[in-house]
């Protein structure tokens, strides 16, 4: 018989109020996932590309208008399931804008306070969107200050620092569960070249490129992953050198490029990287916007330029196949910057030569060096 001295005294069972809140919150997040996870795969036609077909996964159609909608939902689920987010928890994030917009949306959905820490240079439309969802913006002067400031504000409020730059690669189920990689390959079924030769993705947290690269390997697919980086970002130099301690000033292209190598950046799943000049990224966004009859953001321009660079190499080698990249967000958020001639001039960005080069390639298939 058990020793009665070791038996616990009878006492009221613990209150399950927090678990009840978590169940309701997860149901709300899963409902959003069912409604919005599978975005369109657009197939524009460009005469100069010949037998190379390109596809654009349009993440701008999410309720919060960007790829970061997926990440934000995953971060919320990750925080709730790990017991870090509960009823009334103040949420804090370090962001250049789009992630914070999406997180403000989900915080509003769950009735949670939200604070976004971001550079003062963040586009006004993103700031307005965060505030529209009830979020509060805390500004810093330099991009490198966002991390410590967000951590401090979370500690002072007794809240939770969502920390997209650390948790992006682990909050998403890279093996499937309708992640972006699984969605792309499912939508490519039935196409002439259903397994893309290359997927092209820029790096912000590094989480999306990690998901794509891991999924390719997990499914034993022949596709390769090219990550495109931008000026004044640490990712490309870290990939080339193998040094994760590399630092940089910080990118002018919102949403991608970072002053440090983020924990979610996984170099080992990347097959190739290139660095794209800022003027080329913005020019490519302008050209693609004209062809799609709607504006796309500059990070999409970075993706598109990288896609065309690979297409040019495939044409030179006489190859056919398919290439896939992402439309990260709408260009309407950047009317005051990337689509403003005065802003471009003030930042010494001449996009005209790059526009001519890109247009020539799309129309004729001839890839020439950019020249004034």
Short mmCIF file of N, CA, C and O in Angstrom, two decimals, residues 150-206:
data_model
loop_
_atom_site.label_atom_id
_atom_site.label_comp_id
_atom_site.label_asym_id
_atom_site.label_seq_id
_atom_site.Cartn_x
_atom_site.Cartn_y
_atom_site.Cartn_z
N UNK A 150 13.11 46.86 -28.15
CA UNK A 150 11.94 45.99 -28.07
C UNK A 150 12.02 45.07 -26.86
O UNK A 150 11.03 44.87 -26.14
N UNK A 151 13.20 44.53 -26.62
CA UNK A 151 13.38 43.64 -25.47
C UNK A 151 13.13 44.41 -24.16
O UNK A 151 12.49 43.89 -23.24
N UNK A 152 13.63 45.63 -24.09
CA UNK A 152 13.44 46.44 -22.89
C UNK A 152 11.97 46.76 -22.65
O UNK A 152 11.46 46.64 -21.52
N UNK A 153 11.25 47.17 -23.70
CA UNK A 153 9.84 47.52 -23.55
C UNK A 153 9.01 46.31 -23.13
O UNK A 153 8.08 46.43 -22.33
N UNK A 154 9.35 45.14 -23.66
CA UNK A 154 8.63 43.92 -23.27
C UNK A 154 8.86 43.62 -21.78
O UNK A 154 7.93 43.27 -21.05
N UNK A 155 10.12 43.78 -21.33
CA UNK A 155 10.42 43.51 -19.92
C UNK A 155 9.72 44.51 -19.01
O UNK A 155 9.18 44.14 -17.95
N UNK A 156 9.72 45.78 -19.40
CA UNK A 156 9.10 46.82 -18.57
C UNK A 156 7.60 46.63 -18.44
O UNK A 156 7.01 46.98 -17.41
N UNK A 157 6.97 46.10 -19.49
CA UNK A 157 5.52 45.92 -19.48
C UNK A 157 5.10 44.55 -18.97
O UNK A 157 3.90 44.26 -18.84
N UNK A 158 6.08 43.69 -18.67
CA UNK A 158 5.75 42.32 -18.29
C UNK A 158 5.16 41.54 -19.45
O UNK A 158 4.41 40.58 -19.25
N UNK A 159 5.50 41.96 -20.67
CA UNK A 159 4.90 41.35 -21.86
C UNK A 159 5.81 40.35 -22.54
O UNK A 159 6.72 39.78 -21.93
N UNK A 160 5.58 40.15 -23.83
CA UNK A 160 6.31 39.15 -24.61
C UNK A 160 6.89 39.80 -25.86
O UNK A 160 6.18 40.45 -26.63
N UNK A 161 8.19 39.63 -26.04
CA UNK A 161 8.89 40.10 -27.24
C UNK A 161 8.76 39.01 -28.30
O UNK A 161 9.33 37.93 -28.17
N UNK A 162 8.00 39.28 -29.35
CA UNK A 162 7.74 38.28 -30.39
C UNK A 162 9.02 37.88 -31.12
O UNK A 162 9.17 36.72 -31.52
N UNK A 163 9.93 38.82 -31.36
CA UNK A 163 11.27 38.56 -31.89
C UNK A 163 11.26 37.75 -33.19
O UNK A 163 11.76 36.63 -33.26
N UNK A 164 10.73 38.36 -34.24
CA UNK A 164 10.66 37.70 -35.53
C UNK A 164 12.02 37.26 -36.05
O UNK A 164 12.14 36.24 -36.73
N UNK A 165 13.07 38.02 -35.73
CA UNK A 165 14.38 37.73 -36.29
C UNK A 165 15.00 36.46 -35.70
O UNK A 165 15.84 35.83 -36.33
N UNK A 166 14.58 36.08 -34.50
CA UNK A 166 15.04 34.83 -33.91
C UNK A 166 14.12 33.67 -34.23
O UNK A 166 14.57 32.57 -34.56
N UNK A 167 12.81 33.90 -34.16
CA UNK A 167 11.86 32.79 -34.20
C UNK A 167 11.24 32.52 -35.57
O UNK A 167 10.50 31.54 -35.71
N UNK A 168 11.54 33.33 -36.57
CA UNK A 168 10.91 33.12 -37.88
C UNK A 168 11.16 31.72 -38.44
O UNK A 168 10.26 31.08 -38.98
N UNK A 169 12.39 31.22 -38.31
CA UNK A 169 12.71 29.94 -38.92
C UNK A 169 12.16 28.76 -38.12
O UNK A 169 12.03 27.66 -38.65
N UNK A 170 11.84 28.95 -36.85
CA UNK A 170 11.35 27.83 -36.06
C UNK A 170 9.85 27.87 -35.81
O UNK A 170 9.25 26.85 -35.45
N UNK A 171 9.23 29.04 -35.97
CA UNK A 171 7.78 29.15 -35.73
C UNK A 171 6.98 28.55 -36.88
O UNK A 171 5.83 28.15 -36.70
N UNK A 172 7.57 28.49 -38.08
CA UNK A 172 6.89 27.94 -39.26
C UNK A 172 7.23 26.47 -39.40
O UNK A 172 8.39 26.07 -39.29
N UNK A 173 6.23 25.65 -39.67
CA UNK A 173 6.45 24.22 -39.93
C UNK A 173 6.97 24.05 -41.36
O UNK A 173 6.20 24.04 -42.31
N UNK A 174 8.29 23.93 -41.51
CA UNK A 174 8.90 23.89 -42.84
C UNK A 174 8.63 22.57 -43.57
O UNK A 174 8.85 22.46 -44.77
N UNK A 175 8.12 21.57 -42.86
CA UNK A 175 7.87 20.28 -43.52
C UNK A 175 6.54 20.26 -44.27
O UNK A 175 6.31 19.37 -45.09
N UNK A 176 5.67 21.22 -44.01
CA UNK A 176 4.38 21.22 -44.70
C UNK A 176 3.37 22.10 -43.99
O UNK A 176 3.64 23.25 -43.68
N UNK A 177 2.18 21.53 -43.71
CA UNK A 177 1.11 22.26 -43.02
C UNK A 177 0.73 23.53 -43.78
O UNK A 177 0.50 24.58 -43.20
N UNK A 178 0.70 23.40 -45.11
CA UNK A 178 0.34 24.49 -46.02
C UNK A 178 1.24 25.70 -45.83
O UNK A 178 0.79 26.85 -45.91
N UNK A 179 2.52 25.47 -45.57
CA UNK A 179 3.44 26.60 -45.57
C UNK A 179 3.63 27.11 -46.99
O UNK A 179 3.11 26.54 -47.96
N UNK A 180 4.38 28.18 -47.15
CA UNK A 180 4.48 28.81 -48.46
C UNK A 180 5.14 27.91 -49.49
O UNK A 180 4.78 27.90 -50.68
N UNK A 181 6.11 27.09 -49.07
CA UNK A 181 6.78 26.18 -49.99
C UNK A 181 5.81 25.11 -50.49
O UNK A 181 5.72 24.85 -51.70
N UNK A 182 5.10 24.48 -49.58
CA UNK A 182 4.13 23.46 -49.97
C UNK A 182 3.07 24.03 -50.89
O UNK A 182 2.66 23.40 -51.87
N UNK A 183 2.62 25.25 -50.59
CA UNK A 183 1.62 25.91 -51.43
C UNK A 183 2.14 26.13 -52.85
O UNK A 183 1.45 25.88 -53.83
N UNK A 184 3.39 26.60 -52.98
CA UNK A 184 3.98 26.85 -54.30
C UNK A 184 4.03 25.56 -55.12
O UNK A 184 3.59 25.51 -56.28
N UNK A 185 4.57 24.50 -54.54
CA UNK A 185 4.74 23.27 -55.30
C UNK A 185 3.40 22.62 -55.63
O UNK A 185 3.25 22.00 -56.69
N UNK A 186 2.41 22.77 -54.74
CA UNK A 186 1.07 22.25 -55.05
C UNK A 186 0.46 23.00 -56.23
O UNK A 186 -0.14 22.40 -57.13
N UNK A 187 0.63 24.33 -56.25
CA UNK A 187 0.07 25.13 -57.34
C UNK A 187 0.81 24.92 -58.66
O UNK A 187 0.25 25.15 -59.73
N UNK A 188 2.06 24.49 -58.59
CA UNK A 188 2.83 24.25 -59.81
C UNK A 188 2.47 22.93 -60.49
O UNK A 188 2.83 22.70 -61.65
N UNK A 189 1.77 22.06 -59.80
CA UNK A 189 1.38 20.80 -60.41
C UNK A 189 0.50 21.06 -61.63
O UNK A 189 -0.40 21.88 -61.60
N UNK A 190 0.79 20.38 -62.71
CA UNK A 190 0.03 20.58 -63.94
C UNK A 190 0.65 21.60 -64.87
O UNK A 190 0.24 21.71 -66.02
N UNK A 191 1.63 22.37 -64.40
CA UNK A 191 2.32 23.31 -65.27
C UNK A 191 3.32 22.54 -66.16
O UNK A 191 3.66 21.38 -65.89
N UNK A 192 3.78 23.19 -67.22
CA UNK A 192 4.69 22.52 -68.15
C UNK A 192 5.97 22.05 -67.47
O UNK A 192 6.49 20.97 -67.74
N UNK A 193 6.49 22.88 -66.56
CA UNK A 193 7.67 22.52 -65.77
C UNK A 193 7.27 22.60 -64.30
O UNK A 193 7.52 23.61 -63.64
N UNK A 194 6.65 21.54 -63.76
CA UNK A 194 6.06 21.63 -62.43
C UNK A 194 7.06 21.77 -61.29
O UNK A 194 6.71 22.26 -60.21
N UNK A 195 8.29 21.32 -61.50
CA UNK A 195 9.33 21.49 -60.49
C UNK A 195 10.24 22.63 -60.93
O UNK A 195 11.00 22.50 -61.89
N UNK A 196 10.16 23.78 -60.27
CA UNK A 196 10.96 24.93 -60.70
C UNK A 196 12.46 24.64 -60.66
O UNK A 196 12.94 23.94 -59.75
N UNK A 197 13.18 25.18 -61.64
CA UNK A 197 14.63 25.07 -61.60
C UNK A 197 15.18 25.84 -60.40
O UNK A 197 16.10 25.36 -59.72
N UNK A 198 14.64 27.03 -60.17
CA UNK A 198 15.09 27.87 -59.06
C UNK A 198 13.90 28.53 -58.39
O UNK A 198 12.94 28.91 -59.06
N UNK A 199 13.99 28.68 -57.08
CA UNK A 199 13.15 29.60 -56.32
C UNK A 199 14.04 30.76 -55.89
O UNK A 199 15.19 30.54 -55.47
N UNK A 200 13.52 31.97 -56.00
CA UNK A 200 14.30 33.17 -55.69
C UNK A 200 13.60 33.90 -54.55
O UNK A 200 12.40 34.17 -54.62
N UNK A 201 14.36 34.24 -53.51
CA UNK A 201 13.77 34.90 -52.35
C UNK A 201 14.77 35.82 -51.70
O UNK A 201 15.93 35.48 -51.51
N UNK A 202 14.34 37.02 -51.36
CA UNK A 202 15.16 37.96 -50.60
C UNK A 202 15.09 37.60 -49.12
O UNK A 202 14.20 36.87 -48.68
N UNK A 203 16.02 38.14 -48.34
CA UNK A 203 16.08 37.82 -46.91
C UNK A 203 15.83 39.04 -46.06
O UNK A 203 16.45 40.09 -46.26
N UNK A 204 14.89 38.91 -45.13
CA UNK A 204 14.64 39.94 -44.13
C UNK A 204 14.97 39.35 -42.77
O UNK A 204 16.02 39.62 -42.19
N UNK A 205 14.10 38.47 -42.27
CA UNK A 205 14.48 37.65 -41.12
C UNK A 205 15.34 36.47 -41.57
O UNK A 205 16.15 35.97 -40.81
N UNK A 206 15.12 36.01 -42.79
CA UNK A 206 15.73 34.77 -43.27
C UNK A 206 14.79 33.59 -43.12
O UNK A 206 15.09 32.49 -43.58
#
